[in-house]
Amino acid sequence: MTFVKTLALAAALATPFVLGSVPASAGDVTVGDLTLSNAWTRATPPRAMAGGGFVTITNAGEADRLVAASAPVSEKTELHEMVVTDGVMKMREMEGGIEIPAGGTVDLKPGGLHVMFMGLKAPIKEGETVPVTLTFENAGTVEVSFTAEKIGAKGMGMGTGGGMNGTGMKHGQSKN
Ligand SMILES: [Cu+2]
């Protein structure tokens, strides 16, 4: 049936981006002029609804922008920023993405910019790797393995307490 053939062809054409090979170790991953290194996340407590992901992005070329992230571990994956306002730490979604300046390095790290796994389908366990697909405006899409460190690794922050347990958190206080 040509119909079936057409469908198969359409499916093949619909996935033009063959994801770069995923390194077996937590090595660097490159996409275009960007190098992504030290990708990690944190193990989460059993009932945690959210977790954070961190990575260092070095740009050897023109300015670019991290515009989207997705991961199979969560219902939704967002790009967030933590800001301290009047001594209160809040986070908000970076709706325009995260700028990666020409020739610059951007650190996604606890207390600052981060990938947010919203609505975890299962706890993240120490030692496992979480595949995260990052999409850049210019460089394109790449899959990076985020290694899960222990709960609470590398300082205070997300996923372990405060307002982050339970059913989630408030984002951008503009509505409600
Ligand atoms: Cu967040």
mmCIF file of C-alpha atoms and ligand atoms in Angstrom:
data_model
loop_
_atom_site.group_PDB
_atom_site.id
_atom_site.type_symbol
_atom_site.label_atom_id
_atom_site.label_comp_id
_atom_site.label_asym_id
_atom_site.label_seq_id
_atom_site.Cartn_x
_atom_site.Cartn_y
_atom_site.Cartn_z
ATOM 1 C CA MET A 1 0.000 0.000 0.000
ATOM 2 C CA THR A 2 1.435 3.306 -0.934
ATOM 3 C CA PHE A 3 -0.448 4.845 1.960
ATOM 4 C CA VAL A 4 1.589 2.855 4.453
ATOM 5 C CA LYS A 5 4.773 3.697 2.615
ATOM 6 C CA THR A 6 3.892 7.357 2.725
ATOM 7 C CA LEU A 7 3.290 7.193 6.439
ATOM 8 C CA ALA A 8 6.625 5.533 7.024
ATOM 9 C CA LEU A 9 8.353 8.148 4.955
ATOM 10 C CA ALA A 10 6.534 10.919 6.802
ATOM 11 C CA ALA A 11 7.661 9.455 10.108
ATOM 12 C CA ALA A 12 11.229 9.333 8.914
ATOM 13 C CA LEU A 13 11.065 12.909 7.703
ATOM 14 C CA ALA A 14 9.475 14.076 10.916
ATOM 15 C CA THR A 15 12.621 13.275 12.871
ATOM 16 C CA PRO A 16 15.312 15.089 10.975
ATOM 17 C CA PHE A 17 17.373 15.690 14.078
ATOM 18 C CA VAL A 18 19.329 12.623 14.881
ATOM 19 C CA LEU A 19 20.428 13.256 18.414
ATOM 20 C CA GLY A 20 24.150 13.285 18.944
ATOM 21 C CA SER A 21 25.631 10.204 20.450
ATOM 22 C CA VAL A 22 25.200 10.158 24.187
ATOM 23 C CA PRO A 23 28.461 9.655 25.978
ATOM 24 C CA ALA A 24 28.723 6.731 28.333
ATOM 25 C CA SER A 25 30.363 8.866 30.978
ATOM 26 C CA ALA A 26 29.562 12.335 32.172
ATOM 27 C CA GLY A 27 31.879 13.750 29.555
ATOM 28 C CA ASP A 28 31.461 16.893 27.584
ATOM 29 C CA VAL A 29 28.873 17.096 24.851
ATOM 30 C CA THR A 30 29.184 19.490 21.966
ATOM 31 C CA VAL A 31 26.558 20.898 19.662
ATOM 32 C CA GLY A 32 27.554 23.516 17.133
ATOM 33 C CA ASP A 33 29.867 25.947 18.887
ATOM 34 C CA LEU A 34 28.590 24.989 22.302
ATOM 35 C CA THR A 35 30.206 22.657 24.799
ATOM 36 C CA LEU A 36 28.100 21.306 27.623
ATOM 37 C CA SER A 37 29.914 19.963 30.645
ATOM 38 C CA ASN A 38 29.328 18.908 34.219
ATOM 39 C CA ALA A 39 25.662 18.053 33.711
ATOM 40 C CA TRP A 40 24.149 16.883 36.959
ATOM 41 C CA THR A 41 20.963 16.673 38.898
ATOM 42 C CA ARG A 42 20.073 15.609 42.405
ATOM 43 C CA ALA A 43 18.409 12.541 43.734
ATOM 44 C CA THR A 44 14.989 13.428 45.095
ATOM 45 C CA PRO A 45 13.070 12.319 48.178
ATOM 46 C CA PRO A 46 10.247 9.834 47.561
ATOM 47 C CA ARG A 47 7.414 12.341 47.328
ATOM 48 C CA ALA A 48 9.221 15.166 45.618
ATOM 49 C CA MET A 49 7.333 16.704 42.750
ATOM 50 C CA ALA A 50 10.205 18.608 41.229
ATOM 51 C CA GLY A 51 13.931 18.495 40.732
ATOM 52 C CA GLY A 52 16.640 20.714 39.336
ATOM 53 C CA GLY A 53 19.191 20.127 36.617
ATOM 54 C CA PHE A 54 22.505 21.898 36.238
ATOM 55 C CA VAL A 55 25.040 22.184 33.453
ATOM 56 C CA THR A 56 27.827 24.448 32.272
ATOM 57 C CA ILE A 57 27.496 25.777 28.733
ATOM 58 C CA THR A 58 30.523 27.253 26.997
ATOM 59 C CA ASN A 59 30.060 29.110 23.738
ATOM 60 C CA ALA A 60 32.934 29.345 21.283
ATOM 61 C CA GLY A 61 30.851 31.110 18.661
ATOM 62 C CA GLU A 62 28.098 33.637 18.135
ATOM 63 C CA ALA A 63 25.503 34.405 20.765
ATOM 64 C CA ASP A 64 22.934 31.689 21.151
ATOM 65 C CA ARG A 65 19.984 30.977 23.367
ATOM 66 C CA LEU A 66 18.821 27.931 25.256
ATOM 67 C CA VAL A 67 15.134 27.958 24.455
ATOM 68 C CA ALA A 68 13.755 24.627 25.612
ATOM 69 C CA ALA A 69 14.441 21.551 27.664
ATOM 70 C CA SER A 70 12.630 18.269 27.925
ATOM 71 C CA ALA A 71 13.163 15.089 29.886
ATOM 72 C CA PRO A 72 11.297 11.813 30.225
ATOM 73 C CA VAL A 73 11.452 11.966 34.032
ATOM 74 C CA SER A 74 8.954 14.777 34.379
ATOM 75 C CA GLU A 75 5.629 15.898 33.020
ATOM 76 C CA LYS A 76 7.084 19.237 32.137
ATOM 77 C CA THR A 77 10.566 20.632 31.960
ATOM 78 C CA GLU A 78 11.207 24.338 32.232
ATOM 79 C CA LEU A 79 14.092 26.760 32.298
ATOM 80 C CA HIS A 80 14.188 28.604 35.591
ATOM 81 C CA GLU A 81 16.019 31.295 37.426
ATOM 82 C CA MET A 82 16.251 31.804 41.160
ATOM 83 C CA VAL A 83 16.222 35.314 42.436
ATOM 84 C CA VAL A 84 16.334 36.701 45.945
ATOM 85 C CA THR A 85 13.814 39.451 46.497
ATOM 86 C CA ASP A 86 13.746 41.063 49.932
ATOM 87 C CA GLY A 87 15.548 38.082 51.355
ATOM 88 C CA VAL A 88 13.079 35.594 49.934
ATOM 89 C CA MET A 89 14.263 33.149 47.327
ATOM 90 C CA LYS A 90 11.866 32.652 44.476
ATOM 91 C CA MET A 91 12.098 31.058 41.127
ATOM 92 C CA ARG A 92 10.607 32.012 37.861
ATOM 93 C CA GLU A 93 10.450 30.595 34.395
ATOM 94 C CA MET A 94 12.772 32.116 31.824
ATOM 95 C CA GLU A 95 10.142 32.550 29.185
ATOM 96 C CA GLY A 96 12.496 33.955 26.593
ATOM 97 C CA GLY A 97 15.066 31.254 27.248
ATOM 98 C CA ILE A 98 18.578 31.684 28.587
ATOM 99 C CA GLU A 99 21.080 33.726 26.635
ATOM 100 C CA ILE A 100 24.457 32.140 25.959
ATOM 101 C CA PRO A 101 26.667 35.130 25.087
ATOM 102 C CA ALA A 102 29.154 34.990 22.231
ATOM 103 C CA GLY A 103 32.380 33.511 23.551
ATOM 104 C CA GLY A 104 30.870 33.259 27.009
ATOM 105 C CA THR A 105 30.062 30.632 29.591
ATOM 106 C CA VAL A 106 26.774 30.212 31.386
ATOM 107 C CA ASP A 107 26.554 28.126 34.523
ATOM 108 C CA LEU A 108 23.279 26.556 35.441
ATOM 109 C CA LYS A 109 23.776 25.894 39.124
ATOM 110 C CA PRO A 110 21.942 25.671 42.439
ATOM 111 C CA GLY A 111 20.644 29.061 43.479
ATOM 112 C CA GLY A 112 20.691 30.439 39.962
ATOM 113 C CA LEU A 113 19.666 29.361 36.528
ATOM 114 C CA HIS A 114 18.553 25.768 36.282
ATOM 115 C CA VAL A 115 16.563 23.223 34.366
ATOM 116 C CA MET A 116 13.429 22.412 36.332
ATOM 117 C CA PHE A 117 11.844 19.000 36.196
ATOM 118 C CA MET A 118 8.197 19.645 37.039
ATOM 119 C CA GLY A 119 5.921 16.829 38.031
ATOM 120 C CA LEU A 120 8.384 13.989 38.513
ATOM 121 C CA LYS A 121 6.989 10.670 37.375
ATOM 122 C CA ALA A 122 9.277 8.838 39.786
ATOM 123 C CA PRO A 123 11.971 9.872 42.254
ATOM 124 C CA ILE A 124 15.388 10.472 40.782
ATOM 125 C CA LYS A 125 17.801 7.978 42.281
ATOM 126 C CA GLU A 126 21.386 8.697 43.137
ATOM 127 C CA GLY A 127 23.741 7.365 40.494
ATOM 128 C CA GLU A 128 21.273 7.173 37.660
ATOM 129 C CA THR A 129 21.474 9.414 34.653
ATOM 130 C CA VAL A 130 18.629 11.529 33.428
ATOM 131 C CA PRO A 131 18.589 12.174 29.692
ATOM 132 C CA VAL A 132 17.725 15.791 29.004
ATOM 133 C CA THR A 133 17.125 17.214 25.555
ATOM 134 C CA LEU A 134 18.236 20.810 25.258
ATOM 135 C CA THR A 135 17.278 22.988 22.327
ATOM 136 C CA PHE A 136 19.302 26.016 21.332
ATOM 137 C CA GLU A 137 18.088 28.667 18.947
ATOM 138 C CA ASN A 138 21.110 28.372 16.661
ATOM 139 C CA ALA A 139 23.038 25.275 17.616
ATOM 140 C CA GLY A 140 19.991 23.025 17.535
ATOM 141 C CA THR A 141 19.042 20.125 19.728
ATOM 142 C CA VAL A 142 21.257 17.879 21.783
ATOM 143 C CA GLU A 143 20.706 15.211 24.388
ATOM 144 C CA VAL A 144 22.791 15.380 27.535
ATOM 145 C CA SER A 145 22.995 12.853 30.351
ATOM 146 C CA PHE A 146 22.541 14.477 33.743
ATOM 147 C CA THR A 147 24.142 12.422 36.500
ATOM 148 C CA ALA A 148 22.155 12.217 39.724
ATOM 149 C CA GLU A 149 24.186 13.182 42.773
ATOM 150 C CA LYS A 150 22.962 12.471 46.258
ATOM 151 C CA ILE A 151 19.988 14.274 47.775
ATOM 152 C CA GLY A 152 20.981 17.775 48.749
ATOM 153 C CA ALA A 153 24.271 17.649 46.882
ATOM 154 C CA LYS A 154 26.280 20.838 46.493
ATOM 155 C CA GLY A 155 24.523 23.216 48.739
ATOM 156 C CA MET A 156 21.009 24.150 49.522
ATOM 157 C CA GLY A 157 18.426 24.418 46.956
ATOM 158 C CA MET A 158 15.809 22.756 45.077
ATOM 159 C CA GLY A 159 13.993 19.554 45.486
ATOM 160 C CA THR A 160 14.906 18.868 49.073
ATOM 161 C CA GLY A 161 12.710 21.033 51.190
ATOM 162 C CA GLY A 162 11.483 24.510 51.717
ATOM 163 C CA GLY A 163 8.697 25.264 49.341
ATOM 164 C CA MET A 164 9.714 22.544 46.987
ATOM 165 C CA ASN A 165 8.091 19.529 48.523
ATOM 166 C CA GLY A 166 4.477 18.606 48.330
ATOM 167 C CA THR A 167 2.527 19.439 45.273
ATOM 168 C CA GLY A 168 4.861 21.892 43.719
ATOM 169 C CA MET A 169 5.607 25.522 44.019
ATOM 170 C CA LYS A 170 4.387 28.881 43.065
ATOM 171 C CA HIS A 171 5.780 30.397 39.977
ATOM 172 C CA GLY A 172 5.918 34.040 39.101
ATOM 173 C CA GLN A 173 3.668 35.677 41.602
ATOM 174 C CA SER A 174 1.884 37.770 39.008
ATOM 175 C CA LYS A 175 -1.202 35.592 38.833
ATOM 176 C CA ASN A 176 -3.027 34.630 42.012
HETATM 177 CU CU CU B 1 12.942 25.970 39.439
#
